[in-house]
C-alpha cells in the first residue's frame, strides 16, 4: 500500500480537485493483475472530495451514524471490540458512464467530521494521534493499494489530525498555481511538512515530496512565464521537482467536482482535458513505482 497526501497550506489551489481526479483515474486501472483498490480519506471538514464522490446526503448520513474517519480513529484508539473497517468506508460504486461506456472503478471513501475532529484534538495529545495512526495504517494495508488523503489548508501545530495525515503519507503531492501569491505560500507549506517530520516518532518513516503539480495553468500566460523559473528553483531547493505535466484552468475540470451533476459522468465531464488528468496520474504512478495496466472489463 502507498499513501499519497495531497497538500498545500494555501487554500483553493486544487487539492480536493486533484485528489478526486487521481482517485477516480486509478480506480479504473489494474495494479499488477488485479483491480486497483483505492481509498480516499477526506480530512478536510469542508468535505469537498467526499461530497463530490458520494453526494451531500451520504456524507451527512455517515457523520450522523458516527461512521466518519475521525470516528474510526476514535474506535481504533479505544480498542472497540469487533471493530470493522468496512463500517467506516462508504463506496462509490463501479459502473459504466452513461453515454460513452467508460468504465468507472469502485472507490472507498472515508468522510470527515469537524465536531469529532475537534473533540479528538482537544482531548488527545500528538502522541495519541501518532500511536493510533500506526494502527490505522496496519488496518488499511491489507485492504488497499493506494490511499489518497485530501488535506485542509491552513494547517498549524494545533491541527493534530491533519498533521497525522501528513505523517502517515509515503508521498506528498503539492498542487500549486503559477502565481505570485501561490509561490509565496509554498514556503509555509514546506515549513509545515518539515514540522510534521520533526514530530514523528523515531521508528516512523517520514513522507517525501512527490513533486509540485501546476494546476489552473496556461504556459502561454505572462504569469507562467514570470514565475515558472522561481517555482523550479524553489522545488530544487526543497529537493523535489515540478511535474512535467500540469492541469489547465478549465470550467470542465472545475465542474467535475460539482456533486449536483452525477459523478458517474465524471470522465465525460473532463471532456478534452481527460488526457491532462491521465498524464498527471501516470507521471505520479511512475514516481511512486506502480505497475499499472488497463483493467479488464
Ligand atoms: N484545473 C482547474 N480549472 C478550473 N477550476 C479549477 C481547477 N482546479 C480547481 N478548480 C476550482 O478551484 C476551486 C478550488 O479548488 P479545490 O477546492 O480543489 O481547491 P482546494 O485546494 O482543495 O481548496 P481548499 O483549500 O478550500 O480545500 C474550486 O472551485 C475548483 O472547482
Ligand atoms: Mg480542498
Short mmCIF file of C-alpha atoms and ligand atoms in Angstrom, two decimals:
data_model
loop_
_atom_site.label_atom_id
_atom_site.label_comp_id
_atom_site.label_asym_id
_atom_site.label_seq_id
_atom_site.Cartn_x
_atom_site.Cartn_y
_atom_site.Cartn_z
CA UNK A 1 0.00 0.00 0.00
CA UNK A 2 1.13 3.52 -0.80
CA UNK A 3 -0.36 6.57 0.84
CA UNK A 4 -0.35 9.86 -1.02
CA UNK A 5 -1.30 13.07 0.74
CA UNK A 6 -2.44 15.99 -1.38
CA UNK A 7 -1.39 19.10 0.44
CA UNK A 8 -0.69 22.79 0.08
CA UNK A 9 -1.19 25.10 3.03
CA UNK A 10 -2.74 27.64 0.69
CA UNK A 11 -6.48 27.35 0.14
CA UNK A 12 -8.15 26.91 -3.22
CA UNK A 13 -5.17 25.68 -5.25
CA UNK A 14 -6.88 22.43 -6.25
CA UNK A 15 -6.08 19.89 -3.51
CA UNK A 16 -9.58 18.39 -3.49
CA UNK A 17 -9.99 18.55 -7.25
CA UNK A 18 -6.65 16.80 -7.78
CA UNK A 19 -7.49 14.14 -5.18
CA UNK A 20 -10.77 13.47 -6.93
CA UNK A 21 -9.17 13.18 -10.38
CA UNK A 22 -6.37 10.91 -9.24
CA UNK A 23 -8.57 8.61 -7.17
CA UNK A 24 -11.07 8.32 -9.99
CA UNK A 25 -8.38 7.68 -12.58
CA UNK A 26 -6.59 4.97 -10.60
CA UNK A 27 -9.84 3.27 -9.62
CA UNK A 28 -10.42 2.17 -13.20
CA UNK A 29 -6.97 0.57 -13.59
CA UNK A 30 -5.23 -2.62 -12.60
CA UNK A 31 -2.20 -2.71 -10.36
CA UNK A 32 -0.31 -5.85 -11.32
CA UNK A 33 -3.04 -8.34 -12.28
CA UNK A 34 -5.76 -7.03 -10.02
CA UNK A 35 -8.15 -4.11 -9.93
CA UNK A 36 -6.57 -1.23 -8.05
CA UNK A 37 -8.09 -0.93 -4.58
CA UNK A 38 -8.35 2.78 -3.93
CA UNK A 39 -9.35 4.63 -0.78
CA UNK A 40 -9.88 8.36 -0.38
CA UNK A 41 -9.64 9.78 3.14
CA UNK A 42 -11.12 13.24 3.25
CA UNK A 43 -9.53 15.01 6.22
CA UNK A 44 -10.95 18.42 5.45
CA UNK A 45 -14.04 19.41 7.47
CA UNK A 46 -15.39 21.10 4.33
CA UNK A 47 -15.82 17.59 2.87
CA UNK A 48 -15.39 18.73 -0.75
CA UNK A 49 -13.96 15.45 -2.01
CA UNK A 50 -16.28 13.18 -0.04
CA UNK A 51 -19.28 15.22 -1.20
CA UNK A 52 -18.18 15.15 -4.84
CA UNK A 53 -17.80 11.36 -4.68
CA UNK A 54 -20.78 10.39 -2.53
CA UNK A 55 -23.17 13.32 -2.53
CA UNK A 56 -24.20 15.55 0.38
CA UNK A 57 -26.75 13.15 1.80
CA UNK A 58 -24.48 10.14 2.11
CA UNK A 59 -21.76 12.26 3.72
CA UNK A 60 -24.25 13.65 6.25
CA UNK A 61 -25.57 10.13 6.95
CA UNK A 62 -22.10 8.75 7.59
CA UNK A 63 -21.42 11.60 10.02
CA UNK A 64 -24.65 11.20 11.95
CA UNK A 65 -24.21 7.42 12.07
CA UNK A 66 -20.73 8.02 13.58
CA UNK A 67 -19.07 6.32 10.63
CA UNK A 68 -16.70 9.14 9.64
CA UNK A 69 -12.90 8.91 9.56
CA UNK A 70 -12.36 10.58 12.97
CA UNK A 71 -14.98 8.22 14.42
CA UNK A 72 -12.88 5.32 13.08
CA UNK A 73 -9.73 6.78 14.67
CA UNK A 74 -11.55 7.06 17.99
CA UNK A 75 -12.75 3.46 17.78
CA UNK A 76 -9.20 2.29 16.99
CA UNK A 77 -7.85 4.28 19.90
CA UNK A 78 -10.49 2.92 22.28
CA UNK A 79 -9.86 -0.68 21.16
CA UNK A 80 -13.53 -1.16 20.39
CA UNK A 81 -14.19 -4.89 20.20
CA UNK A 82 -15.27 -6.34 16.86
CA UNK A 83 -14.18 -3.16 15.07
CA UNK A 84 -14.82 -3.40 11.33
CA UNK A 85 -13.02 -1.10 8.91
CA UNK A 86 -15.78 -1.58 6.30
CA UNK A 87 -18.26 0.01 8.70
CA UNK A 88 -16.42 3.33 8.25
CA UNK A 89 -15.95 3.19 4.49
CA UNK A 90 -18.55 4.42 2.00
CA UNK A 91 -18.39 3.08 -1.51
CA UNK A 92 -18.60 4.95 -4.79
CA UNK A 93 -19.81 2.02 -6.85
CA UNK A 94 -18.22 0.76 -10.04
CA UNK A 95 -20.18 1.20 -13.23
CA UNK A 96 -20.15 2.45 -16.76
CA UNK A 97 -20.66 6.06 -17.77
CA UNK A 98 -23.98 6.63 -19.46
CA UNK A 99 -23.19 7.98 -22.89
CA UNK A 100 -19.65 6.82 -23.63
CA UNK A 101 -19.46 3.46 -21.83
CA UNK A 102 -16.30 4.39 -19.95
CA UNK A 103 -15.67 2.04 -17.03
CA UNK A 104 -15.65 3.55 -13.55
CA UNK A 105 -13.92 1.70 -10.76
CA UNK A 106 -15.05 1.15 -7.21
CA UNK A 107 -13.76 3.74 -4.77
CA UNK A 108 -13.68 3.62 -0.99
CA UNK A 109 -14.30 6.93 0.77
CA UNK A 110 -13.82 7.95 4.39
CA UNK A 111 -15.67 11.11 5.33
CA UNK A 112 -14.53 13.97 7.58
CA UNK A 113 -16.43 15.20 10.62
CA UNK A 114 -15.41 18.51 12.08
CA UNK A 115 -17.02 18.23 15.57
CA UNK A 116 -15.45 14.81 16.17
CA UNK A 117 -12.08 16.06 14.92
CA UNK A 118 -12.25 18.99 17.34
CA UNK A 119 -13.18 16.65 20.20
CA UNK A 120 -10.20 14.40 19.49
CA UNK A 121 -7.83 17.31 19.05
CA UNK A 122 -8.80 18.83 22.38
CA UNK A 123 -8.62 15.58 24.32
CA UNK A 124 -5.69 13.70 22.71
CA UNK A 125 -2.05 14.71 22.64
CA UNK A 126 0.02 14.28 19.48
CA UNK A 127 1.46 11.02 20.81
CA UNK A 128 -2.05 9.51 20.91
CA UNK A 129 -2.61 10.53 17.30
CA UNK A 130 0.72 9.00 16.26
CA UNK A 131 0.05 5.77 18.12
CA UNK A 132 -3.44 5.46 16.65
CA UNK A 133 -2.18 6.29 13.17
CA UNK A 134 0.17 3.31 13.16
CA UNK A 135 -2.83 1.07 13.96
CA UNK A 136 -4.72 2.83 11.20
CA UNK A 137 -2.00 2.07 8.67
CA UNK A 138 -1.98 -1.58 9.69
CA UNK A 139 -5.72 -1.89 9.20
CA UNK A 140 -5.61 -0.21 5.77
CA UNK A 141 -2.56 -2.04 4.39
CA UNK A 142 -4.26 -5.36 3.68
CA UNK A 143 -7.26 -3.76 2.04
CA UNK A 144 -5.93 -1.04 -0.26
CA UNK A 145 -3.26 -0.41 -2.88
CA UNK A 146 -3.37 3.38 -2.87
CA UNK A 147 -4.77 5.65 -0.20
CA UNK A 148 -5.27 9.30 -1.16
CA UNK A 149 -5.55 11.81 1.66
CA UNK A 150 -7.15 15.15 0.94
CA UNK A 151 -5.85 17.65 3.48
CA UNK A 152 -7.22 21.04 4.50
CA UNK A 153 -5.42 24.36 4.03
CA UNK A 154 -4.08 26.45 6.92
CA UNK A 155 -2.71 23.58 8.99
CA UNK A 156 -0.73 24.55 12.07
CA UNK A 157 0.52 22.73 15.18
CA UNK A 158 -2.99 22.60 16.66
CA UNK A 159 -4.37 20.55 13.77
CA UNK A 160 -3.20 17.19 15.05
CA UNK A 161 -5.43 15.14 12.77
CA UNK A 162 -4.20 16.89 9.63
CA UNK A 163 -0.58 16.56 10.84
CA UNK A 164 -1.26 12.85 11.27
CA UNK A 165 -2.49 12.83 7.68
CA UNK A 166 0.82 14.29 6.51
CA UNK A 167 2.80 11.84 8.62
CA UNK A 168 1.10 8.65 7.53
CA UNK A 169 1.74 9.54 3.89
CA UNK A 170 4.56 7.95 1.95
CA UNK A 171 4.50 10.78 -0.57
CA UNK A 172 3.09 14.29 -0.61
CA UNK A 173 1.82 15.83 -3.81
CA UNK A 174 1.67 19.62 -3.74
CA UNK A 175 -0.77 21.22 -6.18
CA UNK A 176 0.00 24.87 -6.79
CA UNK A 177 -0.57 27.66 -9.28
CA UNK A 178 1.94 29.73 -11.24
CA UNK A 179 1.06 32.95 -9.42
CA UNK A 180 2.93 35.22 -7.04
CA UNK A 181 0.61 34.52 -4.08
CA UNK A 182 0.73 30.77 -4.63
CA UNK A 183 4.53 30.88 -4.82
CA UNK A 184 4.77 32.91 -1.62
CA UNK A 185 2.58 30.37 0.18
CA UNK A 186 4.83 27.45 -0.75
CA UNK A 187 7.44 28.26 1.88
CA UNK A 188 4.75 27.92 4.52
CA UNK A 189 3.77 24.55 3.02
CA UNK A 190 7.34 23.23 3.13
CA UNK A 191 7.68 24.52 6.72
CA UNK A 192 4.59 22.59 7.87
CA UNK A 193 5.83 19.41 6.19
CA UNK A 194 9.16 19.88 7.95
CA UNK A 195 7.36 20.48 11.25
CA UNK A 196 5.35 17.27 10.78
CA UNK A 197 8.53 15.30 10.05
CA UNK A 198 10.01 16.70 13.25
CA UNK A 199 7.24 15.33 15.47
CA UNK A 200 7.37 11.81 14.02
CA UNK A 201 8.45 9.11 16.43
CA UNK A 202 11.88 7.65 15.77
CA UNK A 203 10.64 4.33 14.40
CA UNK A 204 8.33 6.07 11.93
CA UNK A 205 9.35 6.76 8.34
CA UNK A 206 8.54 10.28 7.20
CA UNK A 207 6.95 11.33 3.90
CA UNK A 208 8.89 12.51 0.90
CA UNK A 209 7.58 15.03 -1.57
CA UNK A 210 6.38 13.55 -4.88
CA UNK A 211 6.53 16.96 -6.51
CA UNK A 212 4.79 20.22 -7.22
CA UNK A 213 1.87 19.93 -9.59
CA UNK A 214 0.88 23.02 -11.51
CA UNK A 215 -2.90 23.44 -11.56
CA UNK A 216 -5.01 26.08 -13.32
CA UNK A 217 -2.04 26.63 -15.58
CA UNK A 218 -1.61 28.04 -19.05
CA UNK A 219 2.01 28.04 -20.15
CA UNK A 220 1.36 30.86 -22.61
CA UNK A 221 0.38 33.39 -19.95
CA UNK A 222 2.57 36.15 -18.60
CA UNK A 223 2.05 34.76 -15.08
CA UNK A 224 3.54 31.41 -16.03
CA UNK A 225 6.44 32.99 -17.86
CA UNK A 226 7.15 35.31 -14.94
CA UNK A 227 7.05 32.68 -12.20
CA UNK A 228 7.95 29.26 -13.52
CA UNK A 229 11.73 29.65 -13.09
CA UNK A 230 11.33 30.64 -9.47
CA UNK A 231 8.98 27.70 -8.94
CA UNK A 232 11.53 25.24 -10.38
CA UNK A 233 14.27 26.77 -8.21
CA UNK A 234 12.11 26.53 -5.11
CA UNK A 235 11.32 22.87 -5.86
CA UNK A 236 15.01 22.20 -6.33
CA UNK A 237 15.85 23.94 -3.07
CA UNK A 238 13.44 21.60 -1.28
CA UNK A 239 14.87 18.52 -3.01
CA UNK A 240 11.87 17.93 -5.20
CA UNK A 241 10.73 18.64 -8.74
CA UNK A 242 7.86 20.18 -10.66
CA UNK A 243 5.68 17.65 -12.52
CA UNK A 244 6.30 17.76 -16.29
CA UNK A 245 2.57 17.53 -16.84
CA UNK A 246 0.08 20.05 -15.50
CA UNK A 247 -3.64 20.70 -15.26
CA UNK A 248 -5.03 23.58 -17.29
CA UNK A 249 -7.59 26.00 -15.99
CA UNK A 250 -10.88 24.83 -17.44
CA UNK A 251 -14.55 25.01 -16.50
CA UNK A 252 -14.86 21.31 -17.42
CA UNK A 253 -12.32 20.47 -14.70
CA UNK A 254 -13.95 22.74 -12.12
CA UNK A 255 -17.36 21.19 -12.90
CA UNK A 256 -16.11 17.67 -12.23
CA UNK A 257 -16.32 18.19 -8.50
CA UNK A 258 -19.87 19.53 -8.62
CA UNK A 259 -21.95 16.96 -6.80
CA UNK A 260 -25.17 18.26 -8.28
CA UNK A 261 -24.03 16.67 -11.54
CA UNK A 262 -23.99 12.87 -11.27
CA UNK A 263 -20.45 11.77 -10.52
CA UNK A 264 -20.88 8.76 -12.76
CA UNK A 265 -20.36 11.04 -15.69
CA UNK A 266 -17.09 12.46 -14.43
CA UNK A 267 -14.90 11.20 -17.22
CA UNK A 268 -17.28 12.62 -19.74
CA UNK A 269 -17.14 15.92 -17.90
CA UNK A 270 -13.33 16.04 -18.15
CA UNK A 271 -14.03 16.33 -21.86
CA UNK A 272 -10.89 17.16 -23.81
CA UNK A 273 -8.96 17.55 -20.56
CA UNK A 274 -9.10 13.87 -19.72
CA UNK A 275 -5.69 13.43 -21.29
CA UNK A 276 -4.21 16.06 -18.96
CA UNK A 277 -5.57 14.18 -15.97
CA UNK A 278 -4.32 10.87 -17.38
CA UNK A 279 -0.79 12.21 -17.98
CA UNK A 280 -0.54 13.69 -14.47
CA UNK A 281 -1.79 10.43 -12.93
CA UNK A 282 0.69 8.35 -14.95
CA UNK A 283 3.55 10.66 -14.02
CA UNK A 284 2.62 10.25 -10.36
CA UNK A 285 2.41 6.47 -10.83
CA UNK A 286 5.91 6.49 -12.35
CA UNK A 287 7.28 8.47 -9.42
CA UNK A 288 5.69 6.02 -6.98
CA UNK A 289 6.77 2.90 -8.87
CA UNK A 290 3.29 1.49 -9.64
CA UNK A 291 2.85 -1.01 -12.44
CA UNK A 292 -0.44 -0.04 -13.96
CA UNK A 293 -2.46 -1.50 -16.76
CA UNK A 294 -5.94 -1.01 -18.16
CA UNK A 295 -8.45 -3.02 -16.14
CA UNK A 296 -10.25 -5.87 -17.90
CA UNK A 297 -13.99 -5.42 -18.06
N1 LIG B 1 -7.89 22.98 -13.17
C1 LIG B 1 -8.91 23.71 -12.75
N2 LIG B 1 -9.59 24.50 -13.63
C2 LIG B 1 -10.62 25.26 -13.22
N3 LIG B 1 -11.05 25.34 -11.95
C3 LIG B 1 -10.41 24.59 -11.04
C4 LIG B 1 -9.32 23.72 -11.38
N4 LIG B 1 -8.89 23.11 -10.26
C5 LIG B 1 -9.68 23.55 -9.26
N5 LIG B 1 -10.59 24.43 -9.72
C6 LIG B 1 -11.61 25.13 -8.93
O1 LIG B 1 -10.95 25.94 -7.97
C7 LIG B 1 -11.66 25.91 -6.72
C8 LIG B 1 -10.73 25.39 -5.62
O2 LIG B 1 -10.41 24.05 -5.92
P1 LIG B 1 -10.30 22.97 -4.77
O3 LIG B 1 -11.49 23.01 -3.90
O4 LIG B 1 -9.94 21.68 -5.42
O5 LIG B 1 -9.04 23.55 -4.01
P2 LIG B 1 -8.51 23.15 -2.56
O6 LIG B 1 -7.05 23.41 -2.56
O7 LIG B 1 -8.95 21.79 -2.23
O8 LIG B 1 -9.28 24.21 -1.66
P3 LIG B 1 -9.36 24.20 -0.04
O9 LIG B 1 -8.05 24.77 0.42
O10 LIG B 1 -10.52 25.09 0.24
O11 LIG B 1 -9.56 22.79 0.40
C9 LIG B 1 -12.88 25.03 -6.93
O12 LIG B 1 -13.97 25.85 -7.26
C10 LIG B 1 -12.49 24.18 -8.13
O13 LIG B 1 -13.60 23.75 -8.88
MG1 LIG B 2 -10.00 21.12 -0.53
#
